[in-house]
Amino acid sequence: MDGLSGAASVIAVIDISAKILSLCFQYSVAVKDAKKDIERIQRKVTDIKAVLEKIKQLLDGRDRARLSTTHELSDSLKECFRELEELKVELEPGKARKAMSRFGVRTLKWPFTSKQVEKIASSIERYEQSFALALQVDQTGLMLDFDQKMNLANQNTDDIHMKLDLAKLPIAKGASFDSHMDEHNARCLANTRVELRCQIAEWAEDRNGKSIFWLKGMAGTGKSTIARSVAQSFADQNQLAASFFFKKGEGERGNATRFFTTIATDLMARIPGLISGIRKALDADPGISGRVLKDQFEKLILYPLSEIQRAPSQALVCIIVIDALDECEREEDIRVILQLLTRTRDIKPVSLRILVTSRPELPIRLSFKQMSDGTYQDLVLHEVPKRTIEHDIRLFLEHELREIQEQRSLPPNWPRRDQIQALVELASPLFIFAATACRYIADRRDNPRKHLEVVLQYQSATHVSKLDRTYLPILSQLFDDEDEADKQRRTSEFRDIVGSIVVLESPLSIPSLAHLFQISKEDIRCRLDSLHSVLSIPDSEDLPVRLLHLSFHDFLVDPQKKGKSPFWVDKRETHERLASKCLELLSSPEGLRQNMCKLLNPGTLRREINEQTIATCLSPELQYACRYWAHHLEQSDRHIHDEDPIHLFLQKYFLYWLEAMSLIGETYKCIRIIKRLQALAESNTSTVSSFLHDAERFTLRFQSILEDAPLQIYSSALIFAPEMAIIRKTFADHIPGWVNIISKLGDDWDACRSTLEGHSGAVNAVAFLPDGQLVASASGDHTVRLWETATGSCRSTLEGHSGGVNAVAFSPDGQLVASASWDHTVRLWETATGSCRSTLEGHSGGVNA
């Protein structure tokens, strides 16, 4: 792309951006129910227009011939122009233009759903980041001498291409502190939490300080609000490197599967020098995002950070904010995360500071206690002086109630000073009480004066807990003025709908809830209409219903409320109901079936299938049912018997379920799910137990095929299963008629349960963990690998020896692994994290056992 064509392409994108902004302005005036979506498009288009205007200034200058990186953007500019042109066409269809001229702009209808807006915004943002990086490189190059500029330009041009490839690294959507879905969550008001925020700032700036700051506090004390506020402050100062806000029941935000990949993605944007190291890790192991946490941490974070030769001055101190760690679903993952994070302490030249917030749960307390001295400092939120907490809560209440007073045109003396003081006393030390009470008082469906009086009724109640005072005023109003029969019906509906929402493993939209629960959308909206104070209920039907705070879940399922509260939710019964609803959906005509995406070729690879096609053919509620039906069944304590509904479901739909799990990219979970179902089988000698055992062998044997090509389940895996295998016999009619089997297959599964592949050298020794769940292998490739016996997957690769490993053994308690090597050393490794505990040196020859 020469200077002229480059400038022309840039101008074309700038011009079409201006037209889109003009159209968006017209929509913002005419359309009232899509303000956030319109503003989102406006922001993204404004950002890309601003970057391109700066590029145009460079192209108009005398140094345009030296803008080597900008000249590489030709294809990206053309693609960007094409996408913006399509966006412009969607925004000004012919019918809309006629309507505008005849009736005025108020006849306009916003043409996109929130999901479509999210996709459009993400695409524009990717182009903007590429253009901004090119601009940065060329601006820097113009300030350097020619040789330096050429080296930097070449390096950063490569970075652009690397970034486009690395964008495929999977992340947990919505986990960053500034994610779109949480952009309206509260931040600390001015003049609140002042001492605490100063203390965190001082810790971050202390080069000799401790690497981890643990902010702990009981539920509702404002940990997440503080975390968002300090994250924003660090971002404003260009110090924030990454953030991850855990949230229970929010899919991948509720577990650790995407934790380190999300952190690594954020770090790349902050520290460009990481890109080559992470690219190298992905080239060496494209499946690294599915590996154990230790391998993800080392390959995507620790090693790339350690390999940086020189960090830019502005990246010397980088902050990572991790919020609500206690909401990560597996205690083992929490412990591993904390142990791995301690290893960032000595990384140079980048100095990492990690802020962790959580409830002071026992597993987390123990993990911090096991850290070496000097690793962390902590602060207990609910032990902050009462005077300070009440001051901050008072400021918050005065601010929120003043806004309500102005919006609802209430008298200037509302609320009274004594009412505010009463609210402060009721709330302290729980900010969640203050926030929930204000949302309830502000609810436009009723009188704020009345709602304030309802909240204050609990001032004299001494027999109720803080959570009761937070949520009972809202819930007790649901069934006012109803007779006993209606009240019982409504409480039952509350437990069925709201109880299910708080127990779901991942949030769903109202249409998805309606389809899963087999209840009309209108009924669900009516039941949720009075719960905006405790649930996030979006206007858009594309967005999910979410808990505003985990304490609402805790309040509803508290076992101590059984038989005492009409709002008590029986978790076991709710899980059983959800399991049944999932199975009903999976078994329905629009549920599981062969070739769900109508693929034309049975050899079509999973990576060749368009994600939109999968999203269209497998609805969000159907994907949810595929992922979690077995989890709900397990949590219900229900057993599986011969010829019961679970057994019949498996006999008809097992292969379709495997296909669906392959399509949504979660084949790796199938073995664990099958193992959990085996534990629920009533007898090891039952027919269903035999079916599940055979299903495990089938899935283990053909797992790699299932991951790569969904339809090969029928035209490959099923064909090559042993002739007497239960799965093959059960689904014999699914074997394609065009397949001719020439040679005879084995009658049954052979003795080989699974083949563990991964070493690049000979395997010299193996050892089983005492409980049989892991097997360790020692290899001439200088590594030890730990494998899960149940799934055959590699749990961890222990690297550090400089010679072949001759022997391996577990400690009697299974906590440690010892390896003996030709490099004259013995190493002790922690089984849980894979980190090297110590290296035993002294031998003058190879160690054999």
Tab-separated table of C-alpha atoms in Angstrom, residues 380-577:
chain	number	residue	atom	x	y	z
A	380	VAL	CA	-9.735	-7.554	57.596
A	381	LEU	CA	-12.584	-5.376	56.326
A	382	HIS	CA	-15.047	-6.125	59.097
A	383	GLU	CA	-12.394	-5.222	61.651
A	384	VAL	CA	-11.966	-1.700	60.276
A	385	PRO	CA	-12.958	0.749	63.070
A	386	LYS	CA	-16.731	1.031	63.404
A	387	ARG	CA	-16.555	4.821	63.195
A	388	THR	CA	-14.866	4.632	59.772
A	389	ILE	CA	-17.356	2.097	58.406
A	390	GLU	CA	-20.368	4.075	59.597
A	391	HIS	CA	-18.928	7.288	58.111
A	392	ASP	CA	-18.577	5.631	54.695
A	393	ILE	CA	-22.020	3.989	54.832
A	394	ARG	CA	-23.578	7.334	55.804
A	395	LEU	CA	-21.985	9.075	52.796
A	396	PHE	CA	-23.232	6.307	50.516
A	397	LEU	CA	-26.794	6.445	51.886
A	398	GLU	CA	-26.943	10.250	51.709
A	399	HIS	CA	-25.745	10.182	48.093
A	400	GLU	CA	-28.194	7.483	46.950
A	401	LEU	CA	-31.206	8.834	48.853
A	402	ARG	CA	-30.540	12.358	47.576
A	403	GLU	CA	-30.727	11.037	44.007
A	404	ILE	CA	-34.011	9.254	44.799
A	405	GLN	CA	-35.398	12.444	46.367
A	406	GLU	CA	-34.531	14.462	43.253
A	407	GLN	CA	-35.746	11.879	40.741
A	408	ARG	CA	-39.067	11.342	42.507
A	409	SER	CA	-39.617	15.032	43.401
A	410	LEU	CA	-39.852	14.335	47.115
A	411	PRO	CA	-39.648	17.080	49.764
A	412	PRO	CA	-36.101	18.373	50.393
A	413	ASN	CA	-36.255	17.210	54.029
A	414	TRP	CA	-36.787	13.576	52.964
A	415	PRO	CA	-35.422	11.409	54.441
A	416	ARG	CA	-35.054	12.756	57.954
A	417	ARG	CA	-31.703	12.708	59.747
A	418	ASP	CA	-32.946	10.152	62.272
A	419	GLN	CA	-34.045	7.845	59.413
A	420	ILE	CA	-30.605	8.025	57.819
A	421	GLN	CA	-28.992	7.321	61.205
A	422	ALA	CA	-31.296	4.333	61.687
A	423	LEU	CA	-30.293	2.984	58.253
A	424	VAL	CA	-26.607	3.427	59.113
A	425	GLU	CA	-27.061	1.425	62.323
A	426	LEU	CA	-29.006	-1.275	60.514
A	427	ALA	CA	-26.378	-1.562	57.770
A	428	SER	CA	-23.087	-1.454	59.652
A	429	PRO	CA	-20.787	-3.187	58.766
A	430	LEU	CA	-22.539	-4.500	55.618
A	431	PHE	CA	-22.429	-2.248	52.570
A	432	ILE	CA	-24.604	-4.800	50.779
A	433	PHE	CA	-27.444	-3.897	53.160
A	434	ALA	CA	-27.121	-0.213	52.256
A	435	ALA	CA	-26.930	-0.938	48.512
A	436	THR	CA	-29.882	-3.364	48.552
A	437	ALA	CA	-32.027	-1.057	50.707
A	438	CYS	CA	-31.393	1.860	48.333
A	439	ARG	CA	-32.309	-0.218	45.272
A	440	TYR	CA	-35.501	-1.297	47.029
A	441	ILE	CA	-36.418	2.248	48.098
A	442	ALA	CA	-35.715	3.526	44.560
A	443	ASP	CA	-37.983	0.934	42.901
A	444	ARG	CA	-40.299	2.945	40.643
A	445	ARG	CA	-43.127	0.441	41.034
A	446	ASP	CA	-43.946	1.787	44.477
A	447	ASN	CA	-43.690	4.746	46.834
A	448	PRO	CA	-40.120	5.308	48.154
A	449	ARG	CA	-41.515	6.646	51.456
A	450	LYS	CA	-43.411	3.414	51.981
A	451	HIS	CA	-40.387	1.287	51.118
A	452	LEU	CA	-38.195	3.247	53.523
A	453	GLU	CA	-40.691	2.633	56.328
A	454	VAL	CA	-40.720	-1.091	55.511
A	455	VAL	CA	-36.926	-1.268	55.839
A	456	LEU	CA	-36.961	0.676	59.111
A	457	GLN	CA	-39.499	-1.717	60.631
A	458	TYR	CA	-36.596	-4.102	61.216
A	459	GLN	CA	-34.726	-1.545	63.345
A	460	SER	CA	-36.090	-2.937	66.602
A	461	ALA	CA	-35.933	-6.595	65.560
A	462	THR	CA	-33.254	-8.311	67.622
A	463	HIS	CA	-33.974	-11.888	66.581
A	464	VAL	CA	-32.977	-11.528	62.921
A	465	SER	CA	-29.566	-11.680	61.275
A	466	LYS	CA	-27.946	-8.998	59.143
A	467	LEU	CA	-28.871	-10.909	55.977
A	468	ASP	CA	-32.476	-11.193	57.191
A	469	ARG	CA	-32.579	-7.426	57.668
A	470	THR	CA	-31.154	-7.033	54.165
A	471	TYR	CA	-33.581	-9.245	52.266
A	472	LEU	CA	-36.743	-9.793	54.335
A	473	PRO	CA	-38.093	-6.240	53.789
A	474	ILE	CA	-38.046	-6.895	50.038
A	475	LEU	CA	-39.403	-10.438	50.069
A	476	SER	CA	-42.045	-9.910	52.761
A	477	GLN	CA	-43.830	-7.429	50.464
A	478	LEU	CA	-44.280	-9.996	47.695
A	479	PHE	CA	-47.397	-11.616	49.161
A	480	ASP	CA	-49.089	-8.743	50.989
A	481	ASP	CA	-52.889	-8.616	50.843
A	482	GLU	CA	-53.242	-12.180	49.568
A	483	ASP	CA	-55.308	-14.982	51.058
A	484	GLU	CA	-53.633	-18.130	52.306
A	485	ALA	CA	-54.247	-20.163	49.130
A	486	ASP	CA	-52.735	-17.484	46.861
A	487	LYS	CA	-49.836	-17.019	49.249
A	488	GLN	CA	-48.998	-20.736	49.151
A	489	ARG	CA	-49.214	-20.771	45.360
A	490	ARG	CA	-46.980	-17.700	45.026
A	491	THR	CA	-44.367	-18.994	47.496
A	492	SER	CA	-44.237	-22.262	45.569
A	493	GLU	CA	-43.733	-20.336	42.315
A	494	PHE	CA	-41.055	-18.234	44.020
A	495	ARG	CA	-39.132	-21.343	45.066
A	496	ASP	CA	-39.504	-22.906	41.618
A	497	ILE	CA	-38.394	-19.849	39.621
A	498	VAL	CA	-36.187	-17.747	41.893
A	499	GLY	CA	-34.836	-20.815	43.694
A	500	SER	CA	-33.787	-22.301	40.368
A	501	ILE	CA	-32.177	-19.037	39.243
A	502	VAL	CA	-29.974	-18.845	42.364
A	503	VAL	CA	-28.932	-22.515	42.022
A	504	LEU	CA	-28.111	-22.426	38.279
A	505	GLU	CA	-24.464	-23.028	37.436
A	506	SER	CA	-24.508	-20.326	34.760
A	507	PRO	CA	-27.069	-17.508	34.266
A	508	LEU	CA	-29.699	-17.667	31.535
A	509	SER	CA	-31.905	-15.088	29.851
A	510	ILE	CA	-35.659	-14.961	30.470
A	511	PRO	CA	-36.506	-16.709	27.135
A	512	SER	CA	-33.968	-19.440	27.945
A	513	LEU	CA	-35.351	-19.814	31.476
A	514	ALA	CA	-38.860	-20.036	30.054
A	515	HIS	CA	-37.852	-22.751	27.597
A	516	LEU	CA	-35.926	-24.726	30.226
A	517	PHE	CA	-38.556	-24.410	32.980
A	518	GLN	CA	-41.477	-24.790	30.524
A	519	ILE	CA	-43.066	-21.620	31.869
A	520	SER	CA	-44.173	-18.646	29.790
A	521	LYS	CA	-41.867	-15.631	29.551
A	522	GLU	CA	-44.690	-13.455	30.857
A	523	ASP	CA	-45.056	-15.567	34.012
A	524	ILE	CA	-41.332	-15.383	34.713
A	525	ARG	CA	-41.265	-11.623	34.191
A	526	CYS	CA	-44.252	-11.206	36.532
A	527	ARG	CA	-42.568	-13.268	39.263
A	528	LEU	CA	-39.310	-11.335	38.912
A	529	ASP	CA	-40.881	-7.906	38.565
A	530	SER	CA	-40.625	-7.082	42.276
A	531	LEU	CA	-37.094	-8.418	42.669
A	532	HIS	CA	-35.018	-5.792	40.861
A	533	SER	CA	-33.436	-4.949	44.217
A	534	VAL	CA	-31.797	-8.367	44.476
A	535	LEU	CA	-31.557	-9.574	40.868
A	536	SER	CA	-30.167	-7.957	37.732
A	537	ILE	CA	-33.125	-8.253	35.344
A	538	PRO	CA	-32.201	-6.690	31.989
A	539	ASP	CA	-34.723	-5.169	29.600
A	540	SER	CA	-33.110	-6.996	26.689
A	541	GLU	CA	-34.208	-10.592	26.260
A	542	ASP	CA	-30.732	-11.514	25.024
A	543	LEU	CA	-29.072	-10.859	28.384
A	544	PRO	CA	-29.147	-13.224	31.370
A	545	VAL	CA	-30.782	-12.703	34.765
A	546	ARG	CA	-28.047	-12.470	37.402
A	547	LEU	CA	-27.677	-12.318	41.163
A	548	LEU	CA	-26.632	-8.860	42.282
A	549	HIS	CA	-24.767	-10.371	45.229
A	550	LEU	CA	-23.922	-13.907	46.309
A	551	SER	CA	-25.339	-13.217	49.793
A	552	PHE	CA	-28.875	-13.471	48.330
A	553	HIS	CA	-28.108	-17.064	47.386
A	554	ASP	CA	-26.726	-17.676	50.887
A	555	PHE	CA	-29.857	-16.171	52.457
A	556	LEU	CA	-32.273	-18.338	50.449
A	557	VAL	CA	-30.526	-21.710	50.864
A	558	ASP	CA	-29.486	-21.317	54.526
A	559	PRO	CA	-30.307	-24.747	56.098
A	560	GLN	CA	-31.206	-23.049	59.389
A	561	LYS	CA	-34.215	-21.435	57.700
A	562	LYS	CA	-35.809	-24.785	56.830
A	563	GLY	CA	-39.370	-24.809	58.156
A	564	LYS	CA	-39.032	-21.235	59.425
A	565	SER	CA	-39.004	-19.112	56.280
A	566	PRO	CA	-41.501	-19.329	53.395
A	567	PHE	CA	-38.646	-18.241	51.112
A	568	TRP	CA	-36.317	-21.079	52.041
A	569	VAL	CA	-35.019	-22.936	48.985
A	570	ASP	CA	-34.241	-26.635	49.314
A	571	LYS	CA	-31.068	-26.988	47.237
A	572	ARG	CA	-31.365	-30.758	46.864
A	573	GLU	CA	-34.952	-30.590	45.568
A	574	THR	CA	-34.066	-27.670	43.294
A	575	HIS	CA	-31.138	-29.575	41.804
A	576	GLU	CA	-33.410	-32.571	41.234
A	577	ARG	CA	-35.977	-30.378	39.491
